[in-house]
XYZ file of C-alpha atoms in Angstrom:
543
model
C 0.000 0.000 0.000
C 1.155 3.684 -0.694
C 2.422 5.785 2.130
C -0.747 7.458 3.618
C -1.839 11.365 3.480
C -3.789 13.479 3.918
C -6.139 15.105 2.147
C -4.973 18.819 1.080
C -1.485 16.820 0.356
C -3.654 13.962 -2.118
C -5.588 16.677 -3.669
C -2.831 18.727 -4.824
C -0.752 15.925 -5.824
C -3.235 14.694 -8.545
C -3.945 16.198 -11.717
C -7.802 16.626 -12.298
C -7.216 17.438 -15.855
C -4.613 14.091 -16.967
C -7.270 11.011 -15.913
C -10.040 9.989 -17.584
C -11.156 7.135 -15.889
C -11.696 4.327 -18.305
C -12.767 0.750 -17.970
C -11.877 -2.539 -19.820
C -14.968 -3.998 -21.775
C -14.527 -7.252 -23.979
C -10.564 -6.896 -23.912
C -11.308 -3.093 -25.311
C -10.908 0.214 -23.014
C -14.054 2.494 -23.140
C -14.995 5.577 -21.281
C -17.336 4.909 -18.039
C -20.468 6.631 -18.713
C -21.205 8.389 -14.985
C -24.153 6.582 -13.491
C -25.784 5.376 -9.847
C -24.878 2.686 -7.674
C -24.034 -0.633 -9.363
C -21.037 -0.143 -11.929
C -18.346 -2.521 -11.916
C -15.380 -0.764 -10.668
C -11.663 -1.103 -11.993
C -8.613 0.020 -10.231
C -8.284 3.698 -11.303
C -5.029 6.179 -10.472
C -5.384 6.567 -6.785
C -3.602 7.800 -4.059
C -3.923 6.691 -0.478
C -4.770 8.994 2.186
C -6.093 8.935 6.124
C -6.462 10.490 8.441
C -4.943 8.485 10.795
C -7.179 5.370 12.039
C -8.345 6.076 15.120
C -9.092 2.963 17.708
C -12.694 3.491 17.396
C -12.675 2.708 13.242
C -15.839 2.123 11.935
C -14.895 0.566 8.395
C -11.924 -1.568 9.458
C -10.250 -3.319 7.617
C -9.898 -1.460 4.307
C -6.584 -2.316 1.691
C -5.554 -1.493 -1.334
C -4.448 -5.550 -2.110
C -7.895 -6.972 -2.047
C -8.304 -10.671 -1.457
C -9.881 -13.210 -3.932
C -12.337 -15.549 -3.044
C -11.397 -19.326 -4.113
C -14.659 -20.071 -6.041
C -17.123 -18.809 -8.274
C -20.094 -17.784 -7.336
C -22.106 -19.268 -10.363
C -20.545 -22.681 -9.248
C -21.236 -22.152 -5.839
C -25.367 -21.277 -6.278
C -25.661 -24.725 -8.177
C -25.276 -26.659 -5.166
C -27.547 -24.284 -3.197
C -29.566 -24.045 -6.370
C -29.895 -20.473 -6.241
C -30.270 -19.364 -9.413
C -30.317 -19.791 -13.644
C -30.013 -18.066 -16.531
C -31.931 -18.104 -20.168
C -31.060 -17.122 -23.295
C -34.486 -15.939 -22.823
C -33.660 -12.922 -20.642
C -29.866 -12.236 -20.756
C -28.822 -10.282 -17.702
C -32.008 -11.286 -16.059
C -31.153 -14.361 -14.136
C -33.942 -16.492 -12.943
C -33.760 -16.618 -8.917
C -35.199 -19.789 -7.293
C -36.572 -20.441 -4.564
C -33.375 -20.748 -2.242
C -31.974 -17.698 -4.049
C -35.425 -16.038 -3.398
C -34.979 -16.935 0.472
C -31.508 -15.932 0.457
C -32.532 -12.257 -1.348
C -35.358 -11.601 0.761
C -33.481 -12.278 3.826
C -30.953 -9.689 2.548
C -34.105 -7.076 2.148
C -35.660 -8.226 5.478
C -32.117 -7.570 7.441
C -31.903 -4.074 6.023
C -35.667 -3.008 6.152
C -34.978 -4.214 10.394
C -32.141 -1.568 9.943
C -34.228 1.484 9.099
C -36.032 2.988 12.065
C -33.214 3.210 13.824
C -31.789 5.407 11.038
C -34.300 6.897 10.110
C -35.292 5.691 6.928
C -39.164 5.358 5.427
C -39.929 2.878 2.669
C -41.800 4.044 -0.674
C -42.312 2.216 -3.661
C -42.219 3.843 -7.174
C -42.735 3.233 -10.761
C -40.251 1.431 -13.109
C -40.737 3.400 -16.061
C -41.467 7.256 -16.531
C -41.686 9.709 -19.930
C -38.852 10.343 -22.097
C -39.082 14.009 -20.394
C -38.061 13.256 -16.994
C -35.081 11.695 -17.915
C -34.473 14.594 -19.801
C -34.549 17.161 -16.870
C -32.732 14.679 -14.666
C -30.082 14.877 -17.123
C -30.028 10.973 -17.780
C -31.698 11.026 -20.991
C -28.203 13.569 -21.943
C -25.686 11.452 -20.041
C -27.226 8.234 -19.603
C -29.338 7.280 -22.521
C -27.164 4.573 -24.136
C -27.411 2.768 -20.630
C -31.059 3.143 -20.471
C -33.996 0.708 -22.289
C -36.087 3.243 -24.277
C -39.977 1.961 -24.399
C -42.546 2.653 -26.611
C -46.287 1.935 -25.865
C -48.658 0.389 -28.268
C -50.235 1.656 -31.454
C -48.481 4.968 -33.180
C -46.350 7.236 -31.233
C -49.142 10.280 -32.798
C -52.175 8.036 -30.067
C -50.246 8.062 -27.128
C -51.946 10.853 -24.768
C -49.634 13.803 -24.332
C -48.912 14.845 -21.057
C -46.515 17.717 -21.749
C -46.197 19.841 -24.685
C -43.765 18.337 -27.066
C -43.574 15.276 -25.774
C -43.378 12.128 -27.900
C -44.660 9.378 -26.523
C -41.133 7.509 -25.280
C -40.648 6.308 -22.412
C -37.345 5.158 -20.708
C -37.250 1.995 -17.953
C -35.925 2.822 -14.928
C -31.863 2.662 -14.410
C -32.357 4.169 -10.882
C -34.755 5.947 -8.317
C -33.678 8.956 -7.596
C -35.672 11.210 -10.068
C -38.997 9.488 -8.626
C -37.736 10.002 -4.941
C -37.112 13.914 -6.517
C -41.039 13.755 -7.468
C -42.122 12.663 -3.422
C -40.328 15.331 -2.038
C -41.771 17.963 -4.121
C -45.028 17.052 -3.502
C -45.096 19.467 -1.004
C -43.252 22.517 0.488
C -40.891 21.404 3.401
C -40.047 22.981 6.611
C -36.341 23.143 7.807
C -37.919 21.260 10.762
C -38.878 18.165 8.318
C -35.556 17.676 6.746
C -33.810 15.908 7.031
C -36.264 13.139 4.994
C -34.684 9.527 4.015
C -36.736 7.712 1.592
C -35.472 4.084 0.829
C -36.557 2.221 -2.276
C -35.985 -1.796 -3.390
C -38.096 -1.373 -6.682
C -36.125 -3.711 -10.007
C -34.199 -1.120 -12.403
C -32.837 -2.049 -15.488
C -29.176 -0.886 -17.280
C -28.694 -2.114 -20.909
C -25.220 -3.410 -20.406
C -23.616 -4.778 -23.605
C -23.916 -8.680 -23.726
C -20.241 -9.239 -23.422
C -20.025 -7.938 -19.882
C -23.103 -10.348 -18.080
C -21.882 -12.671 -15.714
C -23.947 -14.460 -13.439
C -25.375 -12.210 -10.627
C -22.087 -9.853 -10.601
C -22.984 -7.991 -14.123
C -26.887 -7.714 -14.797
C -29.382 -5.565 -16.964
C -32.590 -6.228 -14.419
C -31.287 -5.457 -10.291
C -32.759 -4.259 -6.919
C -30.503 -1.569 -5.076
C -31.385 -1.173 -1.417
C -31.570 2.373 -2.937
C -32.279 5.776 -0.392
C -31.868 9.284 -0.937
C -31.344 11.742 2.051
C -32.909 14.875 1.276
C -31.226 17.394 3.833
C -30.124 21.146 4.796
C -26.517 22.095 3.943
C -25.735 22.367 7.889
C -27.142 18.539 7.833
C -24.523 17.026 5.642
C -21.407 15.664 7.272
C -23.881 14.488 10.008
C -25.932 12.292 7.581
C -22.674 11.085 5.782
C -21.080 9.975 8.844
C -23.697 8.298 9.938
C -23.967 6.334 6.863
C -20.901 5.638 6.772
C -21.497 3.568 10.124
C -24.634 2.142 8.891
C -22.109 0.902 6.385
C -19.565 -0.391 8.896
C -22.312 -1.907 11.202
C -23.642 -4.060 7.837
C -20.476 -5.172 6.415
C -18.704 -6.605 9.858
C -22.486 -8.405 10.415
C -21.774 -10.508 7.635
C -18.230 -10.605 8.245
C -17.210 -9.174 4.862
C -13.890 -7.818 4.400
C -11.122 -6.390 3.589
C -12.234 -3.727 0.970
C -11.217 -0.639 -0.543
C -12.847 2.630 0.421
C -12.731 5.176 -2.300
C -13.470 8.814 -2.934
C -14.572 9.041 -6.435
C -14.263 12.778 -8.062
C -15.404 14.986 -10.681
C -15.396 13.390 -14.250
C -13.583 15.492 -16.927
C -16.080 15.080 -19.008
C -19.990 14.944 -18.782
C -20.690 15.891 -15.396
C -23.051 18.799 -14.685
C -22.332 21.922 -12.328
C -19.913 24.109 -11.522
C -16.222 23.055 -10.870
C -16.885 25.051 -7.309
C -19.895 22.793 -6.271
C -18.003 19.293 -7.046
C -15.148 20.884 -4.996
C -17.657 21.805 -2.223
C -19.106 18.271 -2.351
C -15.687 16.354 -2.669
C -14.467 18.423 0.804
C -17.633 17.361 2.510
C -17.028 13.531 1.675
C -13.186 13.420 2.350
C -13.635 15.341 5.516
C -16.916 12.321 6.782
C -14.240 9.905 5.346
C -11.592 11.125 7.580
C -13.606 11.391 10.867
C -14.933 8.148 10.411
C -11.264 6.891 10.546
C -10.819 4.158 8.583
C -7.720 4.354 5.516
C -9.332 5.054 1.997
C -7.931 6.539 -1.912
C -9.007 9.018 -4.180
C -10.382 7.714 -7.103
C -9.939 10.310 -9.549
C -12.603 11.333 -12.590
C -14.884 8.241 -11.531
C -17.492 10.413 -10.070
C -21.214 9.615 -11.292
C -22.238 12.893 -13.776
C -23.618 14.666 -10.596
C -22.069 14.530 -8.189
C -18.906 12.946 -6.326
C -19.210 9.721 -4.123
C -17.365 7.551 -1.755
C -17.521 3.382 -2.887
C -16.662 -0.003 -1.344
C -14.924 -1.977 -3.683
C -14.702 -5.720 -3.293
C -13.297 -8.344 -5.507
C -14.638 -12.039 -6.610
C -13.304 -15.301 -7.514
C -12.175 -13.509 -11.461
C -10.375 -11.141 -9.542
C -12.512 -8.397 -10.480
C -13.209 -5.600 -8.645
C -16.735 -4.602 -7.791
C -18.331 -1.713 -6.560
C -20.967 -2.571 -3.668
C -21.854 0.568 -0.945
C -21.782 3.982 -2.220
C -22.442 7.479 -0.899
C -23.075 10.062 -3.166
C -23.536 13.907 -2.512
C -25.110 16.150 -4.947
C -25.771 19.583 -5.651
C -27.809 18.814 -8.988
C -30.803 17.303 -9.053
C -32.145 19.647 -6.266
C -31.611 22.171 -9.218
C -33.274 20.430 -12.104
C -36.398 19.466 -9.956
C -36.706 22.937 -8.401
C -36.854 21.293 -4.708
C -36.859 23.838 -2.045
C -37.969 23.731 1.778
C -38.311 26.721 3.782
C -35.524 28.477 5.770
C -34.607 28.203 9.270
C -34.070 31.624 11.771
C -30.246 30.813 11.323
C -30.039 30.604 7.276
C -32.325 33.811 7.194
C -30.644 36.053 9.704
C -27.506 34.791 8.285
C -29.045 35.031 4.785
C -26.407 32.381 3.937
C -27.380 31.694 0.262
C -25.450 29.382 -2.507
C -25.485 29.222 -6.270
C -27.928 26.627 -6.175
C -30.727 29.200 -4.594
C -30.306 31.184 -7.192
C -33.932 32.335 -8.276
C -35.881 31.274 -5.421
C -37.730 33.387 -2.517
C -35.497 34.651 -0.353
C -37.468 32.556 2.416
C -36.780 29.293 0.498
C -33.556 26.978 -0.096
C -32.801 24.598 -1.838
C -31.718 20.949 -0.029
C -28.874 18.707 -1.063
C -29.210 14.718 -1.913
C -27.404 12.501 -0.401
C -27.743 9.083 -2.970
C -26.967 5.919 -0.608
C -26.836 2.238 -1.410
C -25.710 -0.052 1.386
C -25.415 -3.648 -0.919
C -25.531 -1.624 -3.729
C -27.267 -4.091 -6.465
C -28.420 -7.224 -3.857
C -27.864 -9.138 -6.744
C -23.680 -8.431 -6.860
C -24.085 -8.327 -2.960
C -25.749 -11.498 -2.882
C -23.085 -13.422 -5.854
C -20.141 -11.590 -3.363
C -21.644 -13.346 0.193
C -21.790 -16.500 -1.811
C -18.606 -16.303 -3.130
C -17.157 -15.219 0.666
C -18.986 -17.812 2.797
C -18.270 -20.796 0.013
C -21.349 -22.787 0.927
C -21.212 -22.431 4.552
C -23.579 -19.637 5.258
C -24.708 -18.233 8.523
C -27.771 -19.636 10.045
C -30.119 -16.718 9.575
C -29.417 -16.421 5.790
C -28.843 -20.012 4.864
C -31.317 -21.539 2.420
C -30.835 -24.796 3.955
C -30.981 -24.301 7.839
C -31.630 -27.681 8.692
C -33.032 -31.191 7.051
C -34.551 -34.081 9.129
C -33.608 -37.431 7.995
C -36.233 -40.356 8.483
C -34.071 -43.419 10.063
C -36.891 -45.671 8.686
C -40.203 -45.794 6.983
C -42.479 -46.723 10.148
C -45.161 -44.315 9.584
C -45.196 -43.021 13.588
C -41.363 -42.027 12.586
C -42.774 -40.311 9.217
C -45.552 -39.108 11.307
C -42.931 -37.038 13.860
C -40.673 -36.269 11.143
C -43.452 -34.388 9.789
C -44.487 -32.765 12.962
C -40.897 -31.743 13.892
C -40.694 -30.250 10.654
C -44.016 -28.235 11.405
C -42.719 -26.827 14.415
C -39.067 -25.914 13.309
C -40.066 -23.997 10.570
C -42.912 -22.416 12.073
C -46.064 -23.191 10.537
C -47.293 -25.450 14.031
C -46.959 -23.936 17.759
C -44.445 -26.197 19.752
C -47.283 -27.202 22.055
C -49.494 -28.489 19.411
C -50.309 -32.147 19.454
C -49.077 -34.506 16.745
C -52.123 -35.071 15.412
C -53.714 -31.611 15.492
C -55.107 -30.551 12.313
C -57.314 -27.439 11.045
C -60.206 -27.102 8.105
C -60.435 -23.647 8.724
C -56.144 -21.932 8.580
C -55.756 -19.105 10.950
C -53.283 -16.405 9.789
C -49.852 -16.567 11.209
C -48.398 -13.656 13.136
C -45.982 -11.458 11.375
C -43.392 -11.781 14.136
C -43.336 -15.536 13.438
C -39.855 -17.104 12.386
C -40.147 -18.992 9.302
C -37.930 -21.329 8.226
C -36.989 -23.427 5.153
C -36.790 -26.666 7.103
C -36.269 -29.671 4.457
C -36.702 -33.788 5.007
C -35.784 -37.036 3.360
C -37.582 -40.261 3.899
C -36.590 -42.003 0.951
C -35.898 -45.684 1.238
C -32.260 -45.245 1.206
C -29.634 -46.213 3.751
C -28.827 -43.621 6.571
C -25.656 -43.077 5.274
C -26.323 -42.345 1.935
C -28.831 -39.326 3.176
C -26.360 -38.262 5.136
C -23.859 -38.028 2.341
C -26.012 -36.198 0.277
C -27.218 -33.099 3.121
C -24.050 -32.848 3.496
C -22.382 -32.147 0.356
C -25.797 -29.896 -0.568
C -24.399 -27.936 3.077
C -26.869 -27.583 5.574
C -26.247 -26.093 8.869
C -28.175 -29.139 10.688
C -28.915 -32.446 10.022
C -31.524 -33.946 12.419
C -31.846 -37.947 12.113
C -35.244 -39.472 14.007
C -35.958 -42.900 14.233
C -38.050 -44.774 16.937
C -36.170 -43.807 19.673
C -36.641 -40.716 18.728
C -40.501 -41.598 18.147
C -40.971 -42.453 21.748
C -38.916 -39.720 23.995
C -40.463 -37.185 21.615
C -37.559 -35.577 20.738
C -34.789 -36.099 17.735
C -30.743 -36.187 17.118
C -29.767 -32.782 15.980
C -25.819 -32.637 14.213
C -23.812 -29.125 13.462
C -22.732 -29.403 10.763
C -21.824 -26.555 8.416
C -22.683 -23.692 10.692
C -20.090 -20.510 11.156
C -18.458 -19.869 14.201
C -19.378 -23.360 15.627
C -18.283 -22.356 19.396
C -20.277 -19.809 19.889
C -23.306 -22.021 18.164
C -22.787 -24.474 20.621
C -22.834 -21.939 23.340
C -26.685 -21.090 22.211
C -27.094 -24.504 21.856
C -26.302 -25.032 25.422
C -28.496 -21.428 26.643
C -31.592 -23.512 24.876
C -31.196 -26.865 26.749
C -30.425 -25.458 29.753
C -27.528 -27.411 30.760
C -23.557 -27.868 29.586
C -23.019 -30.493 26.762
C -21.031 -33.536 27.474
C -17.347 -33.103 26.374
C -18.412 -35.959 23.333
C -21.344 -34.039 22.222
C -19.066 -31.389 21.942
C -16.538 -32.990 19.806
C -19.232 -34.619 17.841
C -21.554 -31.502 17.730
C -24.382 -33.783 18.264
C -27.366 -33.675 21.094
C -30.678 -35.341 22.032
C -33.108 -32.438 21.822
C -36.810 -32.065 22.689
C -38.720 -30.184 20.178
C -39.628 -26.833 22.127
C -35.974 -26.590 22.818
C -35.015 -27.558 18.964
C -37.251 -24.216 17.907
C -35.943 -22.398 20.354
C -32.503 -22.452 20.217
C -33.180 -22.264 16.045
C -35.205 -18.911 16.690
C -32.316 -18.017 18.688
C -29.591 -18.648 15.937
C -32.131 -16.557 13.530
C -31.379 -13.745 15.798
C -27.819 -13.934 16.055
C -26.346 -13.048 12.949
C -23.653 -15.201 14.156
């Protein structure tokens, strides 16, 4: 790694006007085209700088040598059976239903996230007129990314909704004009601001077919997408802490080491002053260094509006990849004439920028802050398979746990069905085996559900065994008529992380120490109440 410094030193060693950033695209170097959150990312000309790592580091451990995971993730999801593709719909990869479980258990973790920062959930539309691209400035800068859409019949009998306007619509390639539209809808007080709106709705990017590769490089994704609409004064606050958000995310699932970059001004196609993106750039370098944690300057690879910080993370190709990203900008506020009302301070002050220019002097204009914690789920989701290699945490794992039928008696079918019942949820752990319901009663939202599987196939023991065990689940629970009669079943660790401290909750649900063979074996005799609830536990643990 280069020697570290600081910022005023990086800034004027690097010369705005020499880079253009560039990326390789089937073996052929082409300009990147400024856009949102989910662009692969190349090593650019960067220099290091920190300001110092304090102790307290909240995005520890960043590098500039960025490990490479052993195997690829497309191998990886066929033993999980996450996922497909068709030649069907190229860059649109078919998600089964593991992969389902696995992405909405990605959603679910973040949308637990988002009270406690603030955040509120809308949902928008996919695809909007030709003419709001246009004053967003992506139809200008962004159009050859973007899938143009025409509606049926002649363009001359589509209804007109501004003057001009030809009928042509553009899908989606990101949210933040429509989260632009909600805060317009009405006037804001200083008080309201700052508002977070956080988005998971499918956006499409018409990347050329050379580049698609598995979940990594996609025309159809979900961001975990927000904008923070906010006073000036608000700024470094809200970037700070997202950057923690960030931090708090990333060491949950334990991923790690990564690059943290600040990404400036492109030389070309950008929109703005030169003064604004050096306003903006300050106010990410200086969250970056009170947040402590090393990171580079990524010179010219700025989207067209505005300057942003990335986390950069590398699979099994030894690509890099661009996941998180914070982005500030001055621009959009402009082009959708967003204003809130001033506070006391900014009036008595009458503190005013270029971007108030031509509003009431009682009005001012708010900055975005774009913010992406996974960035596309689907590269998120291809990385975390590609990091945990089959052996994924309990609470995410598609395959928590299959019960194995020792024989085909039907009172040992009979509890294997009942255990699975109650470990996944559906049937409360008091419920008697042979309970049953004509009329189903709605399950409570706060219920755990999970994806418990079985086998009672005539085959040997061993040969089941074999099988749940190369297809890596976290459990594998055998009951025969042993079993049958104490009401209970032989539970086996098997492919969970961080098996000590599993063991330990394993222990907190029985109530008493395991035997030093249990222990080697990771094996117990467990009743079923204390089966669910050491699983509920371990759903909760984000071990």
């Amino acid at each position: 790694m280069p020697p570290l410094r600081q910022l005023s030193a990086a800034f004027h060693a690097v010369g705005r006007t020499q880079l253009v950033p560039r990326r390789l695209r089937q073996n052929a170097l082409v300009p990147i085209r400024g856009c949102s959150c989910s662009s692969p990312h190349q090593s650019q000309h960067t220099v290091t700088v920190s300001s110092g790592a304090p102790a307290n580091a909240q995005l520890n451990p960043t590098t500039a040598d960025l490990s490479t995971p052993p195997t690829d993730h497309r191998t990886l999801a066929q033993t999980h059976s996450l996922f497909i593709t068709s030649p069907y719909s190229p860059g649109s990869p078919l998600i089964l239903p593991n992969g389902a479980y696995v992405f909405q258990k990605l959603q679910s973790f973040l949308r637990a996230q988002y009270p406690q920062f603030g955040f509120q959930e809308v949902i928008t539309p996919i695809i909007y007129k030709k003419s709001l691209w246009e004053k967003s400035g992506h139809w200008e800068n962004y159009a050859e990314d973007m899938f143009s859409v025409q509606g049926r019949g002649a363009t001359s009998q589509i209804p007109e909704a501004e003057g001009g306007e030809d009928g042509e619509f553009g899908l989606k390639p990101m949210n933040c004009p429509g989260h632009c539209l909600l805060f317009r809808d009405e006037i804001k007080s200083y008080r309201d601001l700052p508002v977070r709106l956080a988005d998971f709705s499918a956006l499409h990017r018409n990347e050329i077919s050379g580049a698609l590769t598995g979940l990594t490089r996609v025309r159809r994704f979900h961001q975990d997408d927000a904008h923070i609409f906010c006073r000036p004064d608000q700024i470094l606050a809200e970037i700070e802490q997202t950057l923690k958000f960030v931090g708090m995310v990333y060491n949950t699932f334990g991923l790690g080491p990564y690059k943290l970059l600040l990404s400036t001004r492109p030389k070309d196609s950008f929109i703005g002053t030169v003064e604004e993106w050096d306003r903006a750039e300050q106010q990410l370098a200086t969250a970056l260094n009170n947040i402590g944690s090393e990171w580079a300057i990524n010179e010219g690879d700025g989207a067209f509006y505005g300057p942003k910080i990335d986390i950069i993370l590398k699979d099994s190709n030894g690509k890099e990849h661009q996941t998180a990203t914070i982005q500030l900008d001055f621009q959009l506020p402009q082009r959708f004439d967003l204003q809130y009302q001033a506070s006391p301070e900014e009036l008595e002050a009458g503190s005013r920028t270029s971007m108030d220019a031509g509003l009431d002097p009682s009005l001012r204009r708010p900055v975005i802050v774009h913010r992406a914690i996974y960035g596309s789920i689907e590269r998120f989701m291809a990385l975390l398979i590609e990091h945990y290699a089959g052996k994924y945490p309990f609470w995410l794992s598609p395959r928590p746990a299959i019960i194995l039928s020792l024989n085909s008696d039907p009172k040992v079918l009979a509890h294997v069905s009942h255990i699975q019942s109650v470990l996944s949820g559906l049937t409360p752990q008091d419920a008697p085996v042979t309970s049953s319901s004509s009329s189903p009663k709605p399950l409570p939202l706060s219920t755990i559900q999970l994806p418990i599987d079985v086998d009672i196939s005539d085959r040997s023991l061993g040969k089941k065994i074999a099988e749940a065990r190369v297809k890596k689940y976290n459990h594998i629970i055998v009951v025969g008529g042993r079993e049958v009669e104490s009401g209970s079943m032989n539970l086996q660790i098997v492919n969970q992380p961080n098996e000590e401290v599993t063991l330990e909750v394993l222990e907190n649900s029985l109530g008493n120490k395991l035997t030093d063979k249990d222990r080697t074996k990771s094996t117990v005799n467990i009743g079923l109440s204390g089966a669910r609830r050491y699983f509920e536990t371990l759903a909760n643990s984000f071990l």
